[in-house]
PDB file of C-alpha atoms in Angstrom:
ATOM      1  CA  MET A   1      -5.532 -34.931  16.946  1.00  0.00           C
ATOM      2  CA  ARG A   2      -9.054 -33.495  16.955  1.00  0.00           C
ATOM      3  CA  TYR A   3     -10.714 -32.540  13.665  1.00  0.00           C
ATOM      4  CA  THR A   4     -13.638 -30.167  13.365  1.00  0.00           C
ATOM      5  CA  ARG A   5     -15.845 -30.417  10.292  1.00  0.00           C
ATOM      6  CA  MET A   6     -17.430 -27.301   8.852  1.00  0.00           C
ATOM      7  CA  ARG A   7     -21.208 -27.532   8.765  1.00  0.00           C
ATOM      8  CA  PHE A   8     -22.791 -28.184   5.385  1.00  0.00           C
ATOM      9  CA  ASP A   9     -24.811 -24.947   5.413  1.00  0.00           C
ATOM     10  CA  ILE A  10     -21.720 -22.846   6.105  1.00  0.00           C
ATOM     11  CA  TRP A  11     -19.494 -24.185   3.363  1.00  0.00           C
ATOM     12  CA  LEU A  12     -22.395 -24.216   0.871  1.00  0.00           C
ATOM     13  CA  CYS A  13     -23.141 -20.532   1.522  1.00  0.00           C
ATOM     14  CA  LEU A  14     -19.441 -19.718   1.315  1.00  0.00           C
ATOM     15  CA  LEU A  15     -19.260 -21.538  -2.018  1.00  0.00           C
ATOM     16  CA  LEU A  16     -22.263 -19.605  -3.366  1.00  0.00           C
ATOM     17  CA  ALA A  17     -20.830 -16.302  -2.121  1.00  0.00           C
ATOM     18  CA  PHE A  18     -17.488 -17.118  -3.745  1.00  0.00           C
ATOM     19  CA  GLY A  19     -19.274 -17.839  -7.027  1.00  0.00           C
ATOM     20  CA  VAL A  20     -20.974 -14.438  -6.922  1.00  0.00           C
ATOM     21  CA  SER A  21     -17.625 -12.794  -6.113  1.00  0.00           C
ATOM     22  CA  LEU A  22     -16.146 -14.164  -9.339  1.00  0.00           C
ATOM     23  CA  GLY A  23     -18.783 -12.193 -11.207  1.00  0.00           C
ATOM     24  CA  THR A  24     -18.129  -8.960  -9.325  1.00  0.00           C
ATOM     25  CA  VAL A  25     -14.390  -9.410  -9.901  1.00  0.00           C
ATOM     26  CA  LYS A  26     -15.016  -9.699 -13.660  1.00  0.00           C
ATOM     27  CA  LEU A  27     -17.073  -6.495 -13.593  1.00  0.00           C
ATOM     28  CA  THR A  28     -14.359  -4.752 -11.586  1.00  0.00           C
ATOM     29  CA  GLN A  29     -11.723  -5.774 -14.130  1.00  0.00           C
ATOM     30  CA  LEU A  30     -13.767  -4.004 -16.814  1.00  0.00           C
ATOM     31  CA  ILE A  31     -13.869  -0.784 -14.776  1.00  0.00           C
ATOM     32  CA  VAL A  32     -10.307  -0.748 -13.418  1.00  0.00           C
ATOM     33  CA  PRO A  33      -8.522   0.329 -16.655  1.00  0.00           C
ATOM     34  CA  SER A  34     -10.313   3.699 -16.683  1.00  0.00           C
ATOM     35  CA  LEU A  35      -9.636   4.112 -12.956  1.00  0.00           C
ATOM     36  CA  TYR A  36      -5.968   3.319 -13.529  1.00  0.00           C
ATOM     37  CA  GLU A  37      -5.724   5.959 -16.242  1.00  0.00           C
ATOM     38  CA  GLN A  38      -6.958   8.528 -13.739  1.00  0.00           C
ATOM     39  CA  HIS A  39      -4.530   7.183 -11.129  1.00  0.00           C
ATOM     40  CA  VAL A  40      -1.615   7.609 -13.552  1.00  0.00           C
ATOM     41  CA  GLU A  41      -2.749  11.135 -14.423  1.00  0.00           C
ATOM     42  CA  ASP A  42      -3.029  12.099 -10.752  1.00  0.00           C
ATOM     43  CA  HIS A  43       0.406  10.675  -9.911  1.00  0.00           C
ATOM     44  CA  THR A  44       2.421  11.941 -12.867  1.00  0.00           C
ATOM     45  CA  VAL A  45       4.619  14.847 -11.775  1.00  0.00           C
ATOM     46  CA  ALA A  46       5.644  17.613 -14.175  1.00  0.00           C
ATOM     47  CA  ASP A  47       9.360  18.161 -14.787  1.00  0.00           C
ATOM     48  CA  GLY A  48      10.779  20.643 -12.303  1.00  0.00           C
ATOM     49  CA  ASP A  49       8.108  20.056  -9.648  1.00  0.00           C
ATOM     50  CA  ILE A  50       8.809  18.193  -6.410  1.00  0.00           C
ATOM     51  CA  GLY A  51       9.113  14.554  -7.413  1.00  0.00           C
ATOM     52  CA  GLY A  52       9.527  15.450 -11.090  1.00  0.00           C
ATOM     53  CA  LYS A  53      12.588  15.147 -13.316  1.00  0.00           C
ATOM     54  CA  ALA A  54      15.372  17.576 -12.495  1.00  0.00           C
ATOM     55  CA  GLY A  55      16.642  19.682 -15.396  1.00  0.00           C
ATOM     56  CA  ALA A  56      20.048  21.309 -15.737  1.00  0.00           C
ATOM     57  CA  GLU A  57      18.741  24.443 -13.982  1.00  0.00           C
ATOM     58  CA  VAL A  58      18.025  22.570 -10.723  1.00  0.00           C
ATOM     59  CA  PHE A  59      20.719  23.014  -8.057  1.00  0.00           C
ATOM     60  CA  ARG A  60      22.932  19.952  -7.484  1.00  0.00           C
ATOM     61  CA  ALA A  61      23.300  19.573  -3.728  1.00  0.00           C
ATOM     62  CA  GLN A  62      26.657  18.395  -2.406  1.00  0.00           C
ATOM     63  CA  SER A  63      26.095  18.410   1.351  1.00  0.00           C
ATOM     64  CA  VAL A  64      23.526  18.781   4.124  1.00  0.00           C
ATOM     65  CA  ASP A  65      24.312  22.506   4.237  1.00  0.00           C
ATOM     66  CA  ASP A  66      23.338  22.729   0.567  1.00  0.00           C
ATOM     67  CA  LEU A  67      20.052  20.932   1.257  1.00  0.00           C
ATOM     68  CA  LEU A  68      19.166  23.304   4.066  1.00  0.00           C
ATOM     69  CA  SER A  69      20.103  26.448   2.157  1.00  0.00           C
ATOM     70  CA  HIS A  70      17.991  25.752  -0.954  1.00  0.00           C
ATOM     71  CA  ASP A  71      14.227  25.451  -1.363  1.00  0.00           C
ATOM     72  CA  THR A  72      14.583  22.807  -4.089  1.00  0.00           C
ATOM     73  CA  PHE A  73      17.511  20.753  -5.366  1.00  0.00           C
ATOM     74  CA  THR A  74      18.540  17.402  -6.778  1.00  0.00           C
ATOM     75  CA  ILE A  75      21.269  14.910  -5.920  1.00  0.00           C
ATOM     76  CA  LEU A  76      23.589  12.994  -8.221  1.00  0.00           C
ATOM     77  CA  SER A  77      23.879   9.373  -7.136  1.00  0.00           C
ATOM     78  CA  ASN A  78      26.374   6.702  -8.113  1.00  0.00           C
ATOM     79  CA  GLY A  79      24.039   4.281  -9.889  1.00  0.00           C
ATOM     80  CA  ILE A  80      21.415   2.833  -7.566  1.00  0.00           C
ATOM     81  CA  GLU A  81      23.662   3.022  -4.530  1.00  0.00           C
ATOM     82  CA  TYR A  82      20.756   4.558  -2.629  1.00  0.00           C
ATOM     83  CA  CYS A  83      18.832   1.284  -3.041  1.00  0.00           C
ATOM     84  CA  ASN A  84      21.569  -0.701  -1.300  1.00  0.00           C
ATOM     85  CA  ARG A  85      22.258   1.477   1.740  1.00  0.00           C
ATOM     86  CA  GLY A  86      19.100   0.730   3.640  1.00  0.00           C
ATOM     87  CA  GLY A  87      15.475   1.686   3.635  1.00  0.00           C
ATOM     88  CA  GLY A  88      12.193   1.323   5.437  1.00  0.00           C
ATOM     89  CA  TYR A  89       8.613   2.489   5.714  1.00  0.00           C
ATOM     90  CA  TYR A  90       7.998   5.752   7.508  1.00  0.00           C
ATOM     91  CA  GLY A  91       4.227   6.078   7.673  1.00  0.00           C
ATOM     92  CA  SER A  92       2.940   5.210   4.198  1.00  0.00           C
ATOM     93  CA  HIS A  93       6.182   6.102   2.392  1.00  0.00           C
ATOM     94  CA  TYR A  94       9.217   3.942   1.736  1.00  0.00           C
ATOM     95  CA  MET A  95      12.444   5.889   2.278  1.00  0.00           C
ATOM     96  CA  ASN A  96      15.990   5.178   1.164  1.00  0.00           C
ATOM     97  CA  ALA A  97      19.281   6.233   2.712  1.00  0.00           C
ATOM     98  CA  VAL A  98      20.914   8.526   0.136  1.00  0.00           C
ATOM     99  CA  THR A  99      24.610   9.324   0.207  1.00  0.00           C
ATOM    100  CA  LEU A 100      25.474  12.926  -0.650  1.00  0.00           C
ATOM    101  CA  PRO A 101      28.722  13.734  -2.520  1.00  0.00           C
ATOM    102  CA  SER A 102      30.049  14.973   0.841  1.00  0.00           C
ATOM    103  CA  GLY A 103      29.618  11.468   2.250  1.00  0.00           C
ATOM    104  CA  GLU A 104      26.749  12.473   4.525  1.00  0.00           C
ATOM    105  CA  LEU A 105      23.772  10.134   4.666  1.00  0.00           C
ATOM    106  CA  VAL A 106      20.155  11.351   4.661  1.00  0.00           C
ATOM    107  CA  ALA A 107      16.712   9.771   4.353  1.00  0.00           C
ATOM    108  CA  ALA A 108      14.723  10.420   1.186  1.00  0.00           C
ATOM    109  CA  VAL A 109      11.444   9.284  -0.357  1.00  0.00           C
ATOM    110  CA  ILE A 110      12.053   9.013  -4.109  1.00  0.00           C
ATOM    111  CA  ASN A 111       9.774   8.967  -7.133  1.00  0.00           C
ATOM    112  CA  SER A 112      11.512   6.247  -9.156  1.00  0.00           C
ATOM    113  CA  ASP A 113       9.650   7.314 -12.322  1.00  0.00           C
ATOM    114  CA  SER A 114      11.629  10.573 -12.347  1.00  0.00           C
ATOM    115  CA  VAL A 115      15.151   9.187 -11.835  1.00  0.00           C
ATOM    116  CA  GLN A 116      17.335   9.978 -14.869  1.00  0.00           C
ATOM    117  CA  THR A 117      20.238   7.708 -15.751  1.00  0.00           C
ATOM    118  CA  GLU A 118      23.456   8.563 -17.588  1.00  0.00           C
ATOM    119  CA  GLY A 119      25.417   5.502 -18.624  1.00  0.00           C
ATOM    120  CA  ASP A 120      24.841   2.172 -16.924  1.00  0.00           C
ATOM    121  CA  TYR A 121      21.783   2.072 -14.657  1.00  0.00           C
ATOM    122  CA  PHE A 122      23.676   0.300 -11.878  1.00  0.00           C
ATOM    123  CA  SER A 123      27.035   2.070 -12.011  1.00  0.00           C
ATOM    124  CA  GLY A 124      26.451   5.267 -14.000  1.00  0.00           C
ATOM    125  CA  VAL A 125      25.256   8.624 -12.705  1.00  0.00           C
ATOM    126  CA  ASN A 126      21.624   8.847 -11.630  1.00  0.00           C
ATOM    127  CA  THR A 127      20.038  12.260 -11.284  1.00  0.00           C
ATOM    128  CA  LEU A 128      17.411  11.971  -8.579  1.00  0.00           C
ATOM    129  CA  PRO A 129      14.086  13.862  -8.790  1.00  0.00           C
ATOM    130  CA  VAL A 130      13.618  17.434  -7.615  1.00  0.00           C
ATOM    131  CA  GLY A 131      13.491  17.419  -3.824  1.00  0.00           C
ATOM    132  CA  ARG A 132      12.862  19.568  -0.789  1.00  0.00           C
ATOM    133  CA  VAL A 133      13.613  19.284   2.915  1.00  0.00           C
ATOM    134  CA  VAL A 134      10.775  18.207   5.225  1.00  0.00           C
ATOM    135  CA  TYR A 135      11.536  18.645   8.923  1.00  0.00           C
ATOM    136  CA  GLU A 136      10.479  15.564  10.854  1.00  0.00           C
ATOM    137  CA  ASN A 137      11.760  13.852  13.996  1.00  0.00           C
ATOM    138  CA  LEU A 138      12.682  10.466  12.554  1.00  0.00           C
ATOM    139  CA  GLU A 139      13.766   9.217  15.979  1.00  0.00           C
ATOM    140  CA  GLU A 140      10.096   8.842  16.921  1.00  0.00           C
ATOM    141  CA  ASN A 141       9.982   5.720  14.753  1.00  0.00           C
ATOM    142  CA  GLU A 142      12.591   3.328  16.118  1.00  0.00           C
ATOM    143  CA  SER A 143      11.575   0.507  13.804  1.00  0.00           C
ATOM    144  CA  PHE A 144      12.127   2.716  10.758  1.00  0.00           C
ATOM    145  CA  LEU A 145      15.556   3.853  12.010  1.00  0.00           C
ATOM    146  CA  HIS A 146      16.581   0.251  12.642  1.00  0.00           C
ATOM    147  CA  GLN A 147      15.799  -0.588   9.004  1.00  0.00           C
ATOM    148  CA  ILE A 148      17.254   2.443   7.250  1.00  0.00           C
ATOM    149  CA  GLU A 149      20.388   2.533   9.412  1.00  0.00           C
ATOM    150  CA  TYR A 150      21.262  -1.141   9.079  1.00  0.00           C
ATOM    151  CA  SER A 151      24.507  -0.290   7.237  1.00  0.00           C
ATOM    152  CA  GLU A 152      25.411   3.008   8.919  1.00  0.00           C
ATOM    153  CA  PRO A 153      23.620   5.790  10.839  1.00  0.00           C
ATOM    154  CA  LEU A 154      22.018   8.777   9.163  1.00  0.00           C
ATOM    155  CA  SER A 155      23.905  12.046   9.427  1.00  0.00           C
ATOM    156  CA  ARG A 156      20.688  13.853  10.356  1.00  0.00           C
ATOM    157  CA  ARG A 157      17.513  12.514  11.946  1.00  0.00           C
ATOM    158  CA  ASP A 158      15.548  15.755  12.142  1.00  0.00           C
ATOM    159  CA  PHE A 159      14.452  15.865   8.493  1.00  0.00           C
ATOM    160  CA  TYR A 160      13.997  13.816   5.345  1.00  0.00           C
ATOM    161  CA  ILE A 161      14.004  14.732   1.660  1.00  0.00           C
ATOM    162  CA  ASP A 162      10.751  14.669  -0.252  1.00  0.00           C
ATOM    163  CA  MET A 163      11.553  13.610  -3.819  1.00  0.00           C
ATOM    164  CA  LEU A 164       8.104  12.109  -4.360  1.00  0.00           C
ATOM    165  CA  GLY A 165       5.636  14.995  -4.315  1.00  0.00           C
ATOM    166  CA  THR A 166       2.338  13.767  -5.752  1.00  0.00           C
ATOM    167  CA  GLY A 167       4.140  10.990  -7.660  1.00  0.00           C
ATOM    168  CA  GLY A 168       4.390   7.320  -6.876  1.00  0.00           C
ATOM    169  CA  LYS A 169       2.343   5.463  -9.487  1.00  0.00           C
ATOM    170  CA  VAL A 170       1.369   1.915  -8.595  1.00  0.00           C
ATOM    171  CA  ALA A 171       2.046  -0.771 -11.218  1.00  0.00           C
ATOM    172  CA  GLN A 172      -1.130  -1.623 -13.140  1.00  0.00           C
ATOM    173  CA  VAL A 173      -1.117  -5.261 -12.051  1.00  0.00           C
ATOM    174  CA  ASP A 174      -0.827  -4.259  -8.378  1.00  0.00           C
ATOM    175  CA  TYR A 175      -3.494  -1.587  -8.784  1.00  0.00           C
ATOM    176  CA  THR A 176      -5.863  -4.114 -10.388  1.00  0.00           C
ATOM    177  CA  GLN A 177      -5.232  -6.759  -7.724  1.00  0.00           C
ATOM    178  CA  ARG A 178      -5.866  -4.209  -4.981  1.00  0.00           C
ATOM    179  CA  TRP A 179      -9.319  -3.417  -6.410  1.00  0.00           C
ATOM    180  CA  THR A 180     -10.339  -6.974  -7.333  1.00  0.00           C
ATOM    181  CA  GLY A 181      -9.140  -8.356  -4.005  1.00  0.00           C
ATOM    182  CA  THR A 182     -11.136  -5.790  -2.055  1.00  0.00           C
ATOM    183  CA  VAL A 183     -14.261  -6.307  -4.158  1.00  0.00           C
ATOM    184  CA  GLN A 184     -14.058 -10.089  -3.780  1.00  0.00           C
ATOM    185  CA  VAL A 185     -13.706  -9.968  -0.004  1.00  0.00           C
ATOM    186  CA  VAL A 186     -16.559  -7.466   0.377  1.00  0.00           C
ATOM    187  CA  THR A 187     -18.803  -9.533  -1.917  1.00  0.00           C
ATOM    188  CA  ILE A 188     -18.239 -12.701   0.123  1.00  0.00           C
ATOM    189  CA  LEU A 189     -18.795 -10.885   3.435  1.00  0.00           C
ATOM    190  CA  VAL A 190     -22.076  -9.458   2.149  1.00  0.00           C
ATOM    191  CA  CYS A 191     -23.419 -12.495   0.281  1.00  0.00           C
ATOM    192  CA  PHE A 192     -22.601 -15.190   2.839  1.00  0.00           C
ATOM    193  CA  PRO A 193     -25.028 -13.948   5.542  1.00  0.00           C
ATOM    194  CA  LEU A 194     -27.659 -13.151   2.900  1.00  0.00           C
ATOM    195  CA  PHE A 195     -27.570 -16.667   1.465  1.00  0.00           C
ATOM    196  CA  HIS A 196     -27.571 -18.242   4.909  1.00  0.00           C
ATOM    197  CA  SER A 197     -30.452 -16.071   6.114  1.00  0.00           C
ATOM    198  CA  LEU A 198     -32.480 -16.939   3.008  1.00  0.00           C
ATOM    199  CA  GLY A 199     -31.808 -20.647   3.445  1.00  0.00           C
ATOM    200  CA  ALA A 200     -32.748 -20.470   7.113  1.00  0.00           C
ATOM    201  CA  ARG A 201     -36.041 -18.714   6.368  1.00  0.00           C
ATOM    202  CA  LEU A 202     -36.828 -21.371   3.771  1.00  0.00           C
ATOM    203  CA  GLY A 203     -36.200 -24.007   6.429  1.00  0.00           C
ATOM    204  CA  LEU A 204     -33.106 -25.418   4.711  1.00  0.00           C
ATOM    205  CA  PHE A 205     -30.576 -24.323   7.338  1.00  0.00           C
ATOM    206  CA  PRO A 206     -30.681 -23.676  11.072  1.00  0.00           C
ATOM    207  CA  PHE A 207     -30.654 -20.017  12.135  1.00  0.00           C
ATOM    208  CA  PHE A 208     -27.451 -18.518  13.483  1.00  0.00           C
ATOM    209  CA  PHE A 209     -29.602 -16.279  15.652  1.00  0.00           C
ATOM    210  CA  THR A 210     -33.144 -17.310  16.448  1.00  0.00           C
ATOM    211  CA  PRO A 211     -35.644 -14.696  15.179  1.00  0.00           C
ATOM    212  CA  ARG A 212     -37.886 -13.131  17.779  1.00  0.00           C
ATOM    213  CA  ALA A 213     -41.043 -15.227  17.959  1.00  0.00           C
ATOM    214  CA  LYS A 214     -44.406 -13.656  17.242  1.00  0.00           C
ATOM    215  CA  LYS A 215     -47.068 -13.661  19.936  1.00  0.00           C
ATOM    216  CA  GLY A 216     -48.305 -17.135  20.581  1.00  0.00           C
ATOM    217  CA  GLU A 217     -45.457 -18.705  18.606  1.00  0.00           C
ATOM    218  CA  GLU A 218     -42.338 -20.409  19.827  1.00  0.00           C
ATOM    219  CA  ARG A 219     -39.241 -20.905  17.711  1.00  0.00           C
ATOM    220  CA  LYS A 220     -36.526 -23.371  18.458  1.00  0.00           C
ATOM    221  CA  SER A 221     -32.936 -22.383  17.964  1.00  0.00           C
ATOM    222  CA  GLU A 222     -30.505 -24.600  16.102  1.00  0.00           C
ATOM    223  CA  TRP A 223     -29.095 -25.707  19.436  1.00  0.00           C
ATOM    224  CA  ASP A 224     -32.388 -27.136  20.756  1.00  0.00           C
TER     225      ASP A 224
END
């Protein structure tokens, strides 16, 4: 088996860049809480709006015909049955297969923060958020259909139910990791070439790319 050793200058610059990234991550962690507060505010849906909690005045749909004949509605689900039927990502949204009281199966993107439970969470009655029909040809995404129809086929593939609206808050730990991870990667990508270039100009490391020589001067590349 052949082993390739990383050059000293490369791993040293990576180590220095990683050290700097720890500092930028710490700074990011100080800023993220205020950003998360704004994120929560932007993704909290008012009761009665699409993706918000459904009050007693919201129509309880029983069938596909009910969905198509009402601008907004909600669905009563047996516990979290909709989480066990099947689901998959359609674009940036995760959709579940929801069973209507009529037995028909439709795709829906659900704001879990607005699901209301009566009785046991798993076996009681869950009132799903306020929803609306969005016409979309789901057959264009075969991978999605394969996932969401793993137990049984959807009754309709020409629309889905939007029960998310502007909702969909990310958990604070995930939101923080998303920011700190991005900042750390960007810091390393920026600092590594800067450190290496500085070391090369000081004569400590060989150049990755030989600088253009001035008139009358000749520079040797690291491969000479």
